[in-house]
Tab-separated table of C-alpha atoms and ligand atoms in Angstrom:
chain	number	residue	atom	x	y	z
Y	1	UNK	CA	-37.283	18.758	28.325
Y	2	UNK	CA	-33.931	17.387	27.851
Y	3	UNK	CA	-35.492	14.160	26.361
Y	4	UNK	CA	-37.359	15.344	23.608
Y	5	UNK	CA	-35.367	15.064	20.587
Y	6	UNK	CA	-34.742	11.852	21.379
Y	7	UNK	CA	-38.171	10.781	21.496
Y	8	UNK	CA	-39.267	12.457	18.181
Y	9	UNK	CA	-35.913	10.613	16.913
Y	10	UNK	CA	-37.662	7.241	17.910
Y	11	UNK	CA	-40.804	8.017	16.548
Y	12	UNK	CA	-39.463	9.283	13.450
Y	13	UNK	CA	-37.886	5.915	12.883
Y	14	UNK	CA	-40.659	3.938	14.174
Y	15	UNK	CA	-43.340	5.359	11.315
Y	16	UNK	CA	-40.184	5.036	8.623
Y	17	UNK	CA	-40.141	1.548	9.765
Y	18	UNK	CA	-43.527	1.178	9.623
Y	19	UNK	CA	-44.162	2.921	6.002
Y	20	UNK	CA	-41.749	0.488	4.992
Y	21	UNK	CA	-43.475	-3.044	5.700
Y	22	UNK	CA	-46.445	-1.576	4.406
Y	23	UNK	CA	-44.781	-1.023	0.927
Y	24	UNK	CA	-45.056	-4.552	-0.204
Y	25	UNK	CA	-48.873	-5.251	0.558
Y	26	UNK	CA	-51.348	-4.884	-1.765
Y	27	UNK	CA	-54.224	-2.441	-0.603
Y	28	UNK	CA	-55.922	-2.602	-3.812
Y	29	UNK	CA	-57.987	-5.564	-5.703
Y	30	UNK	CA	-55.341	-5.377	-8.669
Y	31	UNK	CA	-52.913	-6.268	-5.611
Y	32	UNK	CA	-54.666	-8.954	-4.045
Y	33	UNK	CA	-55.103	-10.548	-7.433
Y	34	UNK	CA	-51.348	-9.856	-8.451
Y	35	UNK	CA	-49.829	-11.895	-5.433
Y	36	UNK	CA	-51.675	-15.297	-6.522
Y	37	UNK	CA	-51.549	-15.116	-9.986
Y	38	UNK	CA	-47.744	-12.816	-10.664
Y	39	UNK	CA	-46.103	-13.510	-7.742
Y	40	UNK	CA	-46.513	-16.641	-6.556
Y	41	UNK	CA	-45.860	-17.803	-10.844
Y	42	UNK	CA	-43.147	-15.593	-10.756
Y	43	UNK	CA	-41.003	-17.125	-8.019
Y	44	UNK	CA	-42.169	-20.501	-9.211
Y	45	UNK	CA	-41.105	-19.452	-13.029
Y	46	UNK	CA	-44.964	-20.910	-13.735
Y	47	UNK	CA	-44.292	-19.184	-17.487
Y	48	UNK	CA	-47.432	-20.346	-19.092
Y	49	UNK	CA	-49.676	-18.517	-16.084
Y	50	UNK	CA	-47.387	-15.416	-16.341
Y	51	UNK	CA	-47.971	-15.741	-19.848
Y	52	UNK	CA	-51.962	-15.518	-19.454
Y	53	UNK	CA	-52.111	-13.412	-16.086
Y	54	UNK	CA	-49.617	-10.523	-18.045
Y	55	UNK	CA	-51.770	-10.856	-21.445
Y	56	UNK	CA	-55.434	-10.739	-19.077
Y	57	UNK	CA	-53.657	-7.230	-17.584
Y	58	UNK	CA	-52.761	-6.094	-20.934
Y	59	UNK	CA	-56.254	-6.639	-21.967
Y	60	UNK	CA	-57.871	-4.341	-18.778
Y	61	UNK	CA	-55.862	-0.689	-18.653
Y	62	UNK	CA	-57.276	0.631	-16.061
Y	63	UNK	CA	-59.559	4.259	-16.814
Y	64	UNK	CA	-57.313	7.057	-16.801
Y	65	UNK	CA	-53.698	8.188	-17.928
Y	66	UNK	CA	-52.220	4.763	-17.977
Y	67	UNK	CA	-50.488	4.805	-21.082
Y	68	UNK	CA	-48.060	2.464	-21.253
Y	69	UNK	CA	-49.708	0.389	-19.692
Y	70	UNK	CA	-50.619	-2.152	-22.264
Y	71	UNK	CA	-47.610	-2.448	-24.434
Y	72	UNK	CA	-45.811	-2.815	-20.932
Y	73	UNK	CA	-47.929	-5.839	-19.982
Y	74	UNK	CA	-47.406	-6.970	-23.919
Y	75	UNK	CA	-43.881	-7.042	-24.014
Y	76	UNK	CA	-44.288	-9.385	-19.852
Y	77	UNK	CA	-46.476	-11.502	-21.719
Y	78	UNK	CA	-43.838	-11.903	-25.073
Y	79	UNK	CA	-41.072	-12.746	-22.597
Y	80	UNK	CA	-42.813	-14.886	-20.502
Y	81	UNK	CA	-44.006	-16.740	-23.806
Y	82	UNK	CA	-40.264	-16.953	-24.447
Y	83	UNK	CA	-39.670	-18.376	-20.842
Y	84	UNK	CA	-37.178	-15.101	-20.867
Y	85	UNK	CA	-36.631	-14.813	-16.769
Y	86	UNK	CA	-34.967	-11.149	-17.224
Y	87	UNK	CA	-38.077	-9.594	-19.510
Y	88	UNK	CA	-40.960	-10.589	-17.663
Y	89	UNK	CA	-39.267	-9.530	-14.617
Y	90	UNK	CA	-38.404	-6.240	-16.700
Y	91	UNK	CA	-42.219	-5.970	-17.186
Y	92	UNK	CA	-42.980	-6.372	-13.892
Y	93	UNK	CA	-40.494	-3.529	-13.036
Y	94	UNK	CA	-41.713	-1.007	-15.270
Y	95	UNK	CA	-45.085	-1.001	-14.406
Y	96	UNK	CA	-44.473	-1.024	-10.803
Y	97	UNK	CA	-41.809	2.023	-11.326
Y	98	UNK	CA	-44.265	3.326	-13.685
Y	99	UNK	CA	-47.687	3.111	-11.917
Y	100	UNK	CA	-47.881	1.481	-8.477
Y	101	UNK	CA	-48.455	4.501	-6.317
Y	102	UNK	CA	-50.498	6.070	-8.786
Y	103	UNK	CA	-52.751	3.417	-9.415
Y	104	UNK	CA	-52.936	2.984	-5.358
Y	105	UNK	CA	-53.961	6.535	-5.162
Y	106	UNK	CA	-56.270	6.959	-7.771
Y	107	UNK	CA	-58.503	3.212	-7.866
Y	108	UNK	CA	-58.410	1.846	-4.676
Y	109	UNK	CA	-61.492	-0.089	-5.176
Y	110	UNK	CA	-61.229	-0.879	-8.474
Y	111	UNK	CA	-62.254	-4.208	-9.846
Y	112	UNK	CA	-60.110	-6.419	-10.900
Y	113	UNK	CA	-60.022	-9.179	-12.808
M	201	HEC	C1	-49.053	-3.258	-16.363
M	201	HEC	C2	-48.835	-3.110	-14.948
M	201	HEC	C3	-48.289	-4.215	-14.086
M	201	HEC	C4	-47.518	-5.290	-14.484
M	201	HEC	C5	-47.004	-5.650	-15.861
M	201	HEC	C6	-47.238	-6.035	-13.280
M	201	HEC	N1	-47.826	-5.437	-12.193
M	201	HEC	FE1	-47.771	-6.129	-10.261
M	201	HEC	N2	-48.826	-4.490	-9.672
M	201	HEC	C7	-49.281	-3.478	-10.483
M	201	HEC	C8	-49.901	-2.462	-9.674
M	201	HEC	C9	-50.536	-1.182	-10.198
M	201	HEC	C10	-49.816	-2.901	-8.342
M	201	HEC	C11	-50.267	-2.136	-7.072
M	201	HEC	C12	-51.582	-2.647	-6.546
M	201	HEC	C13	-51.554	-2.918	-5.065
M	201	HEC	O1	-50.463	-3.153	-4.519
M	201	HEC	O2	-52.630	-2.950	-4.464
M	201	HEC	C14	-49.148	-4.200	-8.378
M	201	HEC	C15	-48.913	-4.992	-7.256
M	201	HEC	C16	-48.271	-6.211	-7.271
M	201	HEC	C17	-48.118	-7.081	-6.110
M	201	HEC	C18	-48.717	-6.826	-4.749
M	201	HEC	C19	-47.726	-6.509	-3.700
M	201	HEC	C20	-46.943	-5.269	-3.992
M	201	HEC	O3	-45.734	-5.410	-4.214
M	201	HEC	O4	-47.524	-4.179	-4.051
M	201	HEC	C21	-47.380	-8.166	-6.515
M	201	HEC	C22	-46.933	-9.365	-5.671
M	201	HEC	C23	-47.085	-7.980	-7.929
M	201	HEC	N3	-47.662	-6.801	-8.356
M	201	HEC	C24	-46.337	-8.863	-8.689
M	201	HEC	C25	-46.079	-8.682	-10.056
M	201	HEC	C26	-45.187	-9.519	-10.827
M	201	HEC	C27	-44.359	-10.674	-10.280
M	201	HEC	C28	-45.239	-9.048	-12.103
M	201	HEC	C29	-44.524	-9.579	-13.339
M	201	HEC	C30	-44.563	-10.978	-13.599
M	201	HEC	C31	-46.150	-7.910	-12.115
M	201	HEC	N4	-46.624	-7.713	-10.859
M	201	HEC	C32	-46.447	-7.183	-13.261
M	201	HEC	C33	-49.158	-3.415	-11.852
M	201	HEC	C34	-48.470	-4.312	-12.646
């Protein structure tokens, strides 16, 4: 078959392209939640509902090895206190680095808040 690499070229690109759009959608409750109350303040530099939704994470590590968790979400909610653009966004950052997939893995159907 003189077409064939070509076609598992395509479809190799097709699911890349695929995994990709699916990277920024929440599949978890944590997610769901996160989009109202992170990113929609976050692009609107709401500070005082960063402020609470960062300190209400802080307050809930989720069960498991998580831990930086906390102090991550402590240091959002200082900056965001502080109407500091570059820290909260810095808090975002590091838990999303830190935990994202993980925490997609391991609690799906946790809930949250
Ligand atoms: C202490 C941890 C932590 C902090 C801090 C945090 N997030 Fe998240 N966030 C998560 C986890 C874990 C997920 C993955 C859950 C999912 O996507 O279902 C997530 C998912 C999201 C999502 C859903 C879409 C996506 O990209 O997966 C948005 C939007 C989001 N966060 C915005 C923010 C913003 C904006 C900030 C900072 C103001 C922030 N988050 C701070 C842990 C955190």
């Amino acid at each position: 078959m003189r077409t064939r690499p070509l076609t598992l070229a395509l479809t190799l690109a097709l699911s890349l392209a695929a995994g990709l759009a699916a990277a920024g959608e929440p599949t978890t409750l944590l997610g769901k939640w996160m989009k109202p109350n992170m990113g929609a303040p976050m692009a609107g530099q709401d500070f005082a509902t960063l402020k609470t939704s960062l300190s209400l994470v802080a307050s809930k590590p989720p069960p498991g090895d998580y831990p930086q968790w906390a102090s991550i979400a402590t240091a959002g909610a200082a900056a965001a206190a502080k109407q500091d653009v570059a820290g909260t966004k810095a808090s975002c950052k590091q838990c999303h680095d830190l935990y994202k997939e993980k925490y997609k893995k391991e609690l799906p159907t946790r809930p949250f808040p």
